[in-house]
């Protein structure tokens, strides 16, 4: 909460409006012998690695627009916080220095033990969001679509279910019923993605091809203020345990609103109490701890993404938008596709987009410019993953805990050069 409060108001949902948002963060826990001002308990220090807000996704139509690889598919807070964490890990591997110490120097005896925790201001969308509240004996309706396999169609497809909801199953993110198919998100719910991070590692395939996988130790979710009776509080905790821990993931805990100081006043429930009409914020912000080193206090380097388009919001945006010049020193600039007179302009991409993170991973793995570069995104991922045990672990998970995971290979692949 302190980290979020210290960031500029630009891009935030404000308390004076009916906009609500979800807040998520990856928090590092250091255990060491000495204490300091940051230590909340003797020998334990907590600090924010990455933080983000957001609740929107984009559909295949935007994802498939050329040039590919620049649009963020999923701008939910949990996903952006995790991608920010991945970026920090890759940046530290590249520079050889950093607070997370995932590079070779982390083997020294003075390095403290690190644990990573995911904080979310409300139950993650999907299976974890199905629980009983005080005013209604029936469970809350997630709206997310289950993934079902058939013999005629071996690739799982989204199915909108009846009032009785299946539990402990994979789902795609929800959306309005009147959204055309090309605009419907193919992203999995955050409950499923958190489960995946618990099983396969928090760094994803890009990090784990270079370094041992950082382990997600726990998930901490803020309690629903509507759940005031012992039975409803237990129901929310049971749904989180079912969605994460019982499916093979890490520990997951619901903490009461009263334990927060200050409380999260931008939640959907808090806004419903104050405003007749509320709506999710259209903007997502992301901030990582290395931004503090980026000059002028660092907070000015908070990135804002338009959730409905998956690209960065430009400062000083006018009615007639002009595509701004992209930074030539970005990792994505090294894997731009060949430019022709007919090539569409590169959008103002996020530092968390696929091209940017892949570019960082390739800079770490292939530091010599003369080394042959993989021609496509999937070729690059295959090249990186072959160097680790990630592929074998993922195959096992896809046959068990993550069975029916929707694969969108067309959207995931694009030319790099």
Short mmCIF file of N, CA and C in Angstrom, two decimals, residues 35-194:
data_model
loop_
_atom_site.label_atom_id
_atom_site.label_comp_id
_atom_site.label_asym_id
_atom_site.label_seq_id
_atom_site.Cartn_x
_atom_site.Cartn_y
_atom_site.Cartn_z
N UNK A 35 18.93 -7.04 11.57
CA UNK A 35 17.69 -6.31 11.31
C UNK A 35 18.02 -4.89 10.86
N UNK A 36 17.04 -4.23 10.28
CA UNK A 36 17.22 -2.85 9.85
C UNK A 36 15.88 -2.13 9.94
N UNK A 37 15.83 -0.90 9.48
CA UNK A 37 14.60 -0.11 9.58
C UNK A 37 13.45 -0.74 8.80
N UNK A 38 13.76 -1.49 7.71
CA UNK A 38 12.71 -2.09 6.89
C UNK A 38 12.17 -3.38 7.48
N UNK A 39 12.83 -3.92 8.48
CA UNK A 39 12.47 -5.23 9.01
C UNK A 39 11.20 -5.15 9.84
N UNK A 40 10.19 -5.96 9.48
CA UNK A 40 8.94 -5.94 10.24
C UNK A 40 8.99 -6.94 11.38
N UNK A 41 9.81 -7.96 11.28
CA UNK A 41 10.05 -8.90 12.37
C UNK A 41 11.54 -9.19 12.38
N UNK A 42 12.05 -9.63 13.48
CA UNK A 42 13.48 -9.87 13.59
C UNK A 42 13.92 -10.91 12.56
N UNK A 43 14.88 -10.53 11.74
CA UNK A 43 15.42 -11.44 10.74
C UNK A 43 14.59 -11.56 9.49
N UNK A 44 13.56 -10.71 9.32
CA UNK A 44 12.71 -10.81 8.13
C UNK A 44 12.45 -9.42 7.56
N UNK A 45 12.73 -9.26 6.28
CA UNK A 45 12.55 -7.98 5.60
C UNK A 45 11.66 -8.19 4.37
N UNK A 46 10.64 -7.37 4.23
CA UNK A 46 9.73 -7.44 3.09
C UNK A 46 9.88 -6.20 2.23
N UNK A 47 9.93 -6.39 0.92
CA UNK A 47 9.98 -5.23 0.01
C UNK A 47 9.35 -5.59 -1.33
N UNK A 48 8.81 -4.57 -2.00
CA UNK A 48 8.08 -4.76 -3.24
C UNK A 48 9.03 -4.85 -4.42
N UNK A 49 8.92 -5.93 -5.19
CA UNK A 49 9.70 -6.09 -6.42
C UNK A 49 8.96 -5.44 -7.58
N UNK A 50 7.67 -5.74 -7.70
CA UNK A 50 6.85 -5.17 -8.77
C UNK A 50 5.44 -4.98 -8.26
N UNK A 51 4.76 -4.01 -8.86
CA UNK A 51 3.40 -3.70 -8.45
C UNK A 51 2.61 -3.26 -9.68
N UNK A 52 1.32 -3.59 -9.73
CA UNK A 52 0.52 -3.24 -10.91
C UNK A 52 -0.95 -3.18 -10.57
N UNK A 53 -1.70 -2.47 -11.39
CA UNK A 53 -3.15 -2.48 -11.32
C UNK A 53 -3.69 -2.86 -12.70
N UNK A 54 -4.95 -3.28 -12.76
CA UNK A 54 -5.53 -3.60 -14.06
C UNK A 54 -6.60 -4.66 -13.97
N UNK A 55 -7.52 -4.64 -14.96
CA UNK A 55 -8.60 -5.63 -14.97
C UNK A 55 -9.14 -5.87 -16.38
N UNK A 56 -8.35 -5.57 -17.42
CA UNK A 56 -8.85 -5.72 -18.79
C UNK A 56 -7.92 -6.61 -19.62
N UNK A 57 -8.47 -7.14 -20.74
CA UNK A 57 -7.72 -7.97 -21.68
C UNK A 57 -8.05 -7.54 -23.10
N UNK A 58 -7.30 -8.06 -24.06
CA UNK A 58 -7.59 -7.79 -25.47
C UNK A 58 -7.87 -9.12 -26.17
N UNK A 59 -8.56 -9.04 -27.30
CA UNK A 59 -8.93 -10.23 -28.05
C UNK A 59 -8.00 -10.50 -29.21
N UNK A 60 -8.26 -11.59 -29.96
CA UNK A 60 -7.38 -11.99 -31.08
C UNK A 60 -7.24 -10.92 -32.15
N UNK A 61 -8.27 -10.10 -32.38
CA UNK A 61 -8.19 -9.12 -33.46
C UNK A 61 -7.03 -8.15 -33.26
N UNK A 62 -6.87 -7.63 -32.04
CA UNK A 62 -5.76 -6.72 -31.76
C UNK A 62 -4.44 -7.46 -31.68
N UNK A 63 -4.47 -8.66 -31.09
CA UNK A 63 -3.24 -9.44 -30.94
C UNK A 63 -2.63 -9.79 -32.29
N UNK A 64 -3.50 -10.06 -33.28
CA UNK A 64 -3.03 -10.50 -34.59
C UNK A 64 -2.67 -9.36 -35.54
N UNK A 65 -2.85 -8.13 -35.13
CA UNK A 65 -2.48 -7.01 -35.99
C UNK A 65 -0.96 -6.93 -36.12
N UNK A 66 -0.50 -6.67 -37.34
CA UNK A 66 0.94 -6.55 -37.57
C UNK A 66 1.42 -5.14 -37.22
N UNK A 67 2.65 -5.03 -36.76
CA UNK A 67 3.57 -6.11 -36.38
C UNK A 67 3.19 -6.71 -35.03
N UNK A 68 3.33 -8.01 -34.91
CA UNK A 68 2.92 -8.71 -33.70
C UNK A 68 3.98 -8.63 -32.61
N UNK A 69 3.52 -8.97 -31.41
CA UNK A 69 4.45 -9.08 -30.28
C UNK A 69 4.53 -7.84 -29.42
N UNK A 70 3.80 -6.79 -29.78
CA UNK A 70 3.88 -5.54 -29.02
C UNK A 70 2.68 -5.31 -28.11
N UNK A 71 1.60 -6.04 -28.33
CA UNK A 71 0.37 -5.84 -27.56
C UNK A 71 0.35 -6.77 -26.36
N UNK A 72 0.06 -6.23 -25.18
CA UNK A 72 -0.12 -7.05 -23.99
C UNK A 72 -1.48 -7.75 -24.07
N UNK A 73 -1.48 -9.07 -24.04
CA UNK A 73 -2.72 -9.83 -24.16
C UNK A 73 -3.60 -9.65 -22.93
N UNK A 74 -2.98 -9.61 -21.77
CA UNK A 74 -3.69 -9.64 -20.50
C UNK A 74 -3.16 -8.53 -19.60
N UNK A 75 -4.04 -7.56 -19.27
CA UNK A 75 -3.65 -6.45 -18.41
C UNK A 75 -4.26 -6.55 -17.01
N UNK A 76 -4.57 -7.76 -16.57
CA UNK A 76 -4.99 -7.93 -15.19
C UNK A 76 -3.79 -7.68 -14.28
N UNK A 77 -4.06 -7.16 -13.09
CA UNK A 77 -3.00 -6.73 -12.18
C UNK A 77 -2.01 -7.85 -11.86
N UNK A 78 -2.53 -9.06 -11.60
CA UNK A 78 -1.65 -10.17 -11.23
C UNK A 78 -0.66 -10.49 -12.35
N UNK A 79 -1.14 -10.43 -13.59
CA UNK A 79 -0.30 -10.78 -14.74
C UNK A 79 0.78 -9.71 -14.96
N UNK A 80 0.41 -8.44 -14.85
CA UNK A 80 1.38 -7.37 -15.04
C UNK A 80 2.43 -7.36 -13.93
N UNK A 81 2.01 -7.66 -12.69
CA UNK A 81 2.97 -7.73 -11.59
C UNK A 81 3.97 -8.85 -11.84
N UNK A 82 3.49 -9.98 -12.34
CA UNK A 82 4.38 -11.10 -12.63
C UNK A 82 5.32 -10.77 -13.79
N UNK A 83 4.82 -10.11 -14.84
CA UNK A 83 5.67 -9.75 -15.96
C UNK A 83 6.71 -8.70 -15.55
N UNK A 84 6.32 -7.80 -14.64
CA UNK A 84 7.29 -6.85 -14.11
C UNK A 84 8.38 -7.55 -13.33
N UNK A 85 8.00 -8.57 -12.58
CA UNK A 85 8.98 -9.38 -11.84
C UNK A 85 9.94 -10.07 -12.82
N UNK A 86 9.39 -10.63 -13.90
CA UNK A 86 10.22 -11.27 -14.91
C UNK A 86 11.21 -10.28 -15.51
N UNK A 87 10.76 -9.07 -15.79
CA UNK A 87 11.65 -8.06 -16.37
C UNK A 87 12.80 -7.73 -15.42
N UNK A 88 12.50 -7.59 -14.13
CA UNK A 88 13.55 -7.29 -13.15
C UNK A 88 14.60 -8.40 -13.13
N UNK A 89 14.13 -9.66 -13.14
CA UNK A 89 15.06 -10.78 -13.14
C UNK A 89 15.98 -10.74 -14.36
N UNK A 90 15.40 -10.50 -15.55
CA UNK A 90 16.19 -10.47 -16.77
C UNK A 90 17.16 -9.28 -16.78
N UNK A 91 16.73 -8.13 -16.28
CA UNK A 91 17.62 -6.97 -16.22
C UNK A 91 18.82 -7.23 -15.31
N UNK A 92 18.57 -7.91 -14.18
CA UNK A 92 19.66 -8.20 -13.25
C UNK A 92 20.61 -9.25 -13.82
N UNK A 93 20.06 -10.22 -14.55
CA UNK A 93 20.94 -11.19 -15.22
C UNK A 93 21.82 -10.49 -16.24
N UNK A 94 21.26 -9.54 -16.94
CA UNK A 94 22.01 -8.83 -17.98
C UNK A 94 23.11 -7.98 -17.38
N UNK A 95 22.80 -7.27 -16.30
CA UNK A 95 23.78 -6.34 -15.71
C UNK A 95 24.76 -7.04 -14.77
N UNK A 96 24.35 -8.18 -14.22
CA UNK A 96 25.22 -8.89 -13.30
C UNK A 96 25.16 -8.38 -11.88
N UNK A 97 24.31 -7.40 -11.63
CA UNK A 97 24.15 -6.86 -10.27
C UNK A 97 22.67 -6.66 -10.00
N UNK A 98 22.31 -6.68 -8.73
CA UNK A 98 20.91 -6.46 -8.40
C UNK A 98 20.54 -7.04 -7.06
N UNK A 99 19.40 -6.64 -6.58
CA UNK A 99 18.96 -7.02 -5.24
C UNK A 99 18.42 -8.43 -5.17
N UNK A 100 17.92 -8.95 -6.29
CA UNK A 100 17.38 -10.31 -6.28
C UNK A 100 18.46 -11.36 -6.37
N UNK A 101 19.61 -10.97 -6.95
CA UNK A 101 20.78 -11.84 -6.95
C UNK A 101 20.52 -13.21 -7.54
N UNK A 102 19.94 -13.26 -8.73
CA UNK A 102 19.71 -14.54 -9.39
C UNK A 102 20.87 -14.91 -10.30
N UNK A 103 21.87 -14.02 -10.43
CA UNK A 103 23.05 -14.28 -11.26
C UNK A 103 24.07 -15.08 -10.46
N UNK A 104 25.19 -15.46 -11.05
CA UNK A 104 26.14 -16.35 -10.37
C UNK A 104 26.60 -15.87 -9.00
N UNK A 105 26.65 -14.54 -8.77
CA UNK A 105 27.13 -14.07 -7.48
C UNK A 105 26.20 -14.46 -6.33
N UNK A 106 25.00 -14.94 -6.68
CA UNK A 106 24.05 -15.31 -5.63
C UNK A 106 24.48 -16.58 -4.89
N UNK A 107 25.52 -17.24 -5.35
CA UNK A 107 25.99 -18.45 -4.69
C UNK A 107 26.89 -18.14 -3.50
N UNK A 108 27.24 -16.87 -3.29
CA UNK A 108 28.10 -16.51 -2.16
C UNK A 108 27.36 -16.74 -0.86
N UNK A 109 28.11 -16.97 0.21
CA UNK A 109 27.50 -17.33 1.49
C UNK A 109 26.78 -16.17 2.15
N UNK A 110 27.08 -14.95 1.73
CA UNK A 110 26.44 -13.80 2.37
C UNK A 110 25.06 -13.49 1.79
N UNK A 111 24.68 -14.17 0.73
CA UNK A 111 23.39 -13.90 0.12
C UNK A 111 22.26 -14.42 1.00
N UNK A 112 21.28 -13.56 1.35
CA UNK A 112 20.17 -14.03 2.19
C UNK A 112 19.22 -14.91 1.39
N UNK A 113 18.47 -15.72 2.09
CA UNK A 113 17.46 -16.56 1.45
C UNK A 113 16.29 -15.68 1.01
N UNK A 114 15.81 -15.91 -0.20
CA UNK A 114 14.72 -15.11 -0.73
C UNK A 114 13.46 -15.96 -0.89
N UNK A 115 12.33 -15.39 -0.53
CA UNK A 115 11.02 -15.99 -0.80
C UNK A 115 10.16 -14.95 -1.50
N UNK A 116 9.28 -15.42 -2.38
CA UNK A 116 8.45 -14.50 -3.14
C UNK A 116 6.97 -14.79 -2.89
N UNK A 117 6.22 -13.72 -2.65
CA UNK A 117 4.80 -13.83 -2.33
C UNK A 117 4.00 -12.94 -3.29
N UNK A 118 2.84 -13.42 -3.70
CA UNK A 118 1.94 -12.66 -4.56
C UNK A 118 0.80 -12.10 -3.73
N UNK A 119 0.65 -10.77 -3.76
CA UNK A 119 -0.44 -10.09 -3.06
C UNK A 119 -1.50 -9.68 -4.08
N UNK A 120 -2.78 -9.89 -3.78
CA UNK A 120 -3.88 -9.47 -4.64
C UNK A 120 -4.96 -8.83 -3.77
N UNK A 121 -5.50 -7.70 -4.23
CA UNK A 121 -6.46 -6.95 -3.41
C UNK A 121 -7.85 -7.57 -3.39
N UNK A 122 -8.10 -8.59 -4.21
CA UNK A 122 -9.36 -9.34 -4.15
C UNK A 122 -9.11 -10.72 -4.74
N UNK A 123 -10.07 -11.62 -4.57
CA UNK A 123 -9.88 -12.99 -5.07
C UNK A 123 -9.62 -12.97 -6.57
N UNK A 124 -8.61 -13.70 -7.04
CA UNK A 124 -8.31 -13.74 -8.48
C UNK A 124 -9.51 -14.24 -9.27
N UNK A 125 -9.67 -13.73 -10.49
CA UNK A 125 -10.80 -14.14 -11.32
C UNK A 125 -10.70 -15.63 -11.63
N UNK A 126 -11.86 -16.25 -11.87
CA UNK A 126 -11.89 -17.67 -12.16
C UNK A 126 -12.34 -18.49 -10.97
N UNK A 127 -11.75 -19.63 -10.77
CA UNK A 127 -12.22 -20.58 -9.75
C UNK A 127 -12.16 -20.00 -8.34
N UNK A 128 -11.15 -19.19 -8.05
CA UNK A 128 -11.01 -18.63 -6.70
C UNK A 128 -12.10 -17.62 -6.37
N UNK A 129 -12.82 -17.14 -7.40
CA UNK A 129 -13.86 -16.13 -7.19
C UNK A 129 -15.24 -16.74 -6.94
N UNK A 130 -15.32 -18.06 -6.82
CA UNK A 130 -16.61 -18.73 -6.57
C UNK A 130 -16.70 -19.09 -5.09
N UNK A 131 -17.47 -18.30 -4.34
CA UNK A 131 -17.63 -18.57 -2.91
C UNK A 131 -18.94 -17.94 -2.44
N UNK A 132 -19.37 -18.31 -1.24
CA UNK A 132 -20.63 -17.81 -0.68
C UNK A 132 -20.40 -16.52 0.09
N UNK A 133 -21.31 -15.57 -0.08
CA UNK A 133 -21.26 -14.33 0.70
C UNK A 133 -22.47 -14.27 1.62
N UNK A 134 -22.47 -13.32 2.51
CA UNK A 134 -23.49 -13.28 3.56
C UNK A 134 -24.91 -13.15 3.04
N UNK A 135 -25.12 -12.29 2.06
CA UNK A 135 -26.47 -11.95 1.64
C UNK A 135 -27.07 -12.92 0.63
N UNK A 136 -26.32 -13.92 0.24
CA UNK A 136 -26.81 -14.84 -0.79
C UNK A 136 -26.30 -16.24 -0.49
N UNK A 137 -27.21 -17.21 -0.46
CA UNK A 137 -26.82 -18.58 -0.15
C UNK A 137 -26.15 -19.27 -1.33
N UNK A 138 -26.32 -18.72 -2.54
CA UNK A 138 -25.69 -19.32 -3.72
C UNK A 138 -24.32 -18.70 -3.94
N UNK A 139 -23.36 -19.44 -4.49
CA UNK A 139 -22.02 -18.89 -4.71
C UNK A 139 -22.02 -17.73 -5.70
N UNK A 140 -21.05 -16.86 -5.57
CA UNK A 140 -20.87 -15.78 -6.53
C UNK A 140 -20.62 -16.36 -7.91
N UNK A 141 -21.10 -15.68 -8.94
CA UNK A 141 -20.96 -16.18 -10.31
C UNK A 141 -19.73 -15.56 -10.96
N UNK A 142 -18.79 -16.38 -11.37
CA UNK A 142 -17.55 -15.87 -11.90
C UNK A 142 -17.70 -15.28 -13.31
N UNK A 143 -18.58 -15.85 -14.12
CA UNK A 143 -18.72 -15.38 -15.50
C UNK A 143 -17.65 -15.89 -16.42
N UNK A 144 -16.57 -16.43 -15.87
CA UNK A 144 -15.49 -16.97 -16.69
C UNK A 144 -15.94 -18.26 -17.35
N UNK A 145 -15.39 -18.55 -18.52
CA UNK A 145 -15.84 -19.68 -19.34
C UNK A 145 -14.94 -20.89 -19.13
N UNK A 146 -15.55 -22.03 -18.84
CA UNK A 146 -14.76 -23.24 -18.62
C UNK A 146 -14.16 -23.72 -19.94
N UNK A 147 -13.09 -24.49 -19.84
CA UNK A 147 -12.42 -25.05 -21.02
C UNK A 147 -12.75 -26.53 -21.10
N UNK A 148 -13.28 -26.96 -22.24
CA UNK A 148 -13.75 -28.33 -22.39
C UNK A 148 -13.11 -28.98 -23.60
N UNK A 149 -12.73 -30.25 -23.44
CA UNK A 149 -12.18 -31.04 -24.53
C UNK A 149 -13.24 -31.97 -25.10
N UNK A 150 -13.22 -32.18 -26.40
CA UNK A 150 -14.07 -33.20 -27.03
C UNK A 150 -13.20 -34.02 -27.97
N UNK A 151 -13.67 -35.22 -28.28
CA UNK A 151 -12.89 -36.08 -29.17
C UNK A 151 -12.80 -35.48 -30.56
N UNK A 152 -13.85 -34.72 -30.97
CA UNK A 152 -13.84 -34.12 -32.30
C UNK A 152 -12.93 -32.89 -32.34
N UNK A 153 -12.77 -32.24 -31.20
CA UNK A 153 -11.94 -31.04 -31.14
C UNK A 153 -10.99 -31.17 -29.95
N UNK A 154 -9.79 -31.73 -30.17
CA UNK A 154 -8.87 -31.98 -29.07
C UNK A 154 -8.36 -30.70 -28.41
N UNK A 155 -8.45 -29.55 -29.10
CA UNK A 155 -8.01 -28.30 -28.49
C UNK A 155 -9.15 -27.75 -27.64
N UNK A 156 -8.94 -27.49 -26.35
CA UNK A 156 -10.02 -27.03 -25.48
C UNK A 156 -10.68 -25.76 -26.01
N UNK A 157 -11.99 -25.69 -25.88
CA UNK A 157 -12.72 -24.51 -26.33
C UNK A 157 -13.51 -23.94 -25.16
N UNK A 158 -13.72 -22.61 -25.12
CA UNK A 158 -14.45 -22.00 -24.01
C UNK A 158 -15.94 -22.30 -24.09
N UNK A 159 -16.54 -22.60 -22.95
CA UNK A 159 -17.97 -22.92 -22.88
C UNK A 159 -18.58 -22.10 -21.75
N UNK A 160 -19.65 -21.36 -22.07
CA UNK A 160 -20.37 -20.64 -21.02
C UNK A 160 -21.28 -21.62 -20.31
N UNK A 161 -21.15 -21.70 -18.99
CA UNK A 161 -21.84 -22.73 -18.23
C UNK A 161 -23.16 -22.24 -17.65
N UNK A 162 -24.03 -23.16 -17.23
CA UNK A 162 -25.31 -22.78 -16.62
C UNK A 162 -25.10 -22.23 -15.22
N UNK A 163 -26.19 -22.06 -14.49
CA UNK A 163 -26.11 -21.45 -13.16
C UNK A 163 -25.26 -22.28 -12.21
N UNK A 164 -25.35 -23.61 -12.30
CA UNK A 164 -24.52 -24.46 -11.45
C UNK A 164 -23.11 -24.46 -12.01
N UNK A 165 -22.16 -23.99 -11.23
CA UNK A 165 -20.79 -23.81 -11.72
C UNK A 165 -19.90 -24.98 -11.33
N UNK A 166 -19.13 -25.45 -12.30
CA UNK A 166 -18.14 -26.49 -12.02
C UNK A 166 -17.01 -25.88 -11.21
N UNK A 167 -16.42 -26.67 -10.34
CA UNK A 167 -15.35 -26.18 -9.48
C UNK A 167 -14.03 -26.84 -9.85
N UNK A 168 -12.93 -26.17 -9.50
CA UNK A 168 -11.58 -26.68 -9.73
C UNK A 168 -11.35 -27.03 -11.19
N UNK A 169 -11.77 -26.14 -12.09
CA UNK A 169 -11.58 -26.37 -13.52
C UNK A 169 -10.96 -25.14 -14.15
N UNK A 170 -10.28 -25.34 -15.28
CA UNK A 170 -9.65 -24.23 -15.98
C UNK A 170 -10.70 -23.39 -16.69
N UNK A 171 -10.46 -22.08 -16.74
CA UNK A 171 -11.41 -21.16 -17.35
C UNK A 171 -10.68 -20.06 -18.11
N UNK A 172 -11.39 -19.50 -19.10
CA UNK A 172 -10.92 -18.29 -19.77
C UNK A 172 -11.58 -17.08 -19.12
N UNK A 173 -10.94 -15.93 -19.23
CA UNK A 173 -11.46 -14.74 -18.58
C UNK A 173 -12.85 -14.37 -19.08
N UNK A 174 -13.63 -13.79 -18.19
CA UNK A 174 -15.01 -13.45 -18.51
C UNK A 174 -15.06 -12.21 -19.40
N UNK A 175 -16.21 -11.97 -19.97
CA UNK A 175 -16.44 -10.80 -20.81
C UNK A 175 -17.93 -10.65 -21.05
N UNK A 176 -18.35 -9.49 -21.49
CA UNK A 176 -19.77 -9.27 -21.76
C UNK A 176 -20.26 -10.22 -22.85
N UNK A 177 -21.52 -10.62 -22.74
CA UNK A 177 -22.09 -11.59 -23.69
C UNK A 177 -22.19 -11.03 -25.11
N UNK A 178 -22.23 -9.69 -25.23
CA UNK A 178 -22.39 -9.08 -26.55
C UNK A 178 -21.08 -8.75 -27.23
N UNK A 179 -19.96 -9.18 -26.65
CA UNK A 179 -18.66 -8.93 -27.27
C UNK A 179 -18.48 -9.86 -28.47
N UNK A 180 -18.20 -9.34 -29.66
CA UNK A 180 -17.97 -10.20 -30.83
C UNK A 180 -16.80 -11.15 -30.60
N UNK A 181 -16.85 -12.31 -31.21
CA UNK A 181 -15.82 -13.34 -31.02
C UNK A 181 -14.40 -12.83 -31.26
N UNK A 182 -14.13 -12.03 -32.31
CA UNK A 182 -12.75 -11.56 -32.52
C UNK A 182 -12.19 -10.71 -31.39
N UNK A 183 -13.10 -10.18 -30.57
CA UNK A 183 -12.66 -9.31 -29.47
C UNK A 183 -12.67 -10.03 -28.12
N UNK A 184 -13.10 -11.29 -28.09
CA UNK A 184 -13.14 -12.04 -26.83
C UNK A 184 -11.73 -12.50 -26.44
N UNK A 185 -11.42 -12.33 -25.19
CA UNK A 185 -10.10 -12.72 -24.70
C UNK A 185 -9.93 -14.23 -24.70
N UNK A 186 -8.73 -14.69 -25.08
CA UNK A 186 -8.37 -16.10 -24.99
C UNK A 186 -7.40 -16.33 -23.83
N UNK A 187 -7.30 -15.35 -22.94
CA UNK A 187 -6.40 -15.46 -21.79
C UNK A 187 -7.07 -16.27 -20.68
N UNK A 188 -6.28 -17.10 -20.03
CA UNK A 188 -6.80 -17.87 -18.91
C UNK A 188 -7.03 -16.97 -17.71
N UNK A 189 -7.94 -17.41 -16.84
CA UNK A 189 -8.23 -16.66 -15.62
C UNK A 189 -6.99 -16.59 -14.73
N UNK A 190 -6.97 -15.58 -13.88
CA UNK A 190 -5.81 -15.39 -13.01
C UNK A 190 -5.64 -16.55 -12.03
N UNK A 191 -6.74 -17.18 -11.61
CA UNK A 191 -6.63 -18.35 -10.73
C UNK A 191 -5.77 -19.43 -11.40
N UNK A 192 -6.02 -19.66 -12.69
CA UNK A 192 -5.27 -20.68 -13.43
C UNK A 192 -3.82 -20.26 -13.65
N UNK A 193 -3.62 -18.98 -13.96
CA UNK A 193 -2.25 -18.52 -14.20
C UNK A 193 -1.40 -18.58 -12.94
N UNK A 194 -2.00 -18.23 -11.81
CA UNK A 194 -1.27 -18.32 -10.54
C UNK A 194 -0.91 -19.77 -10.24
#
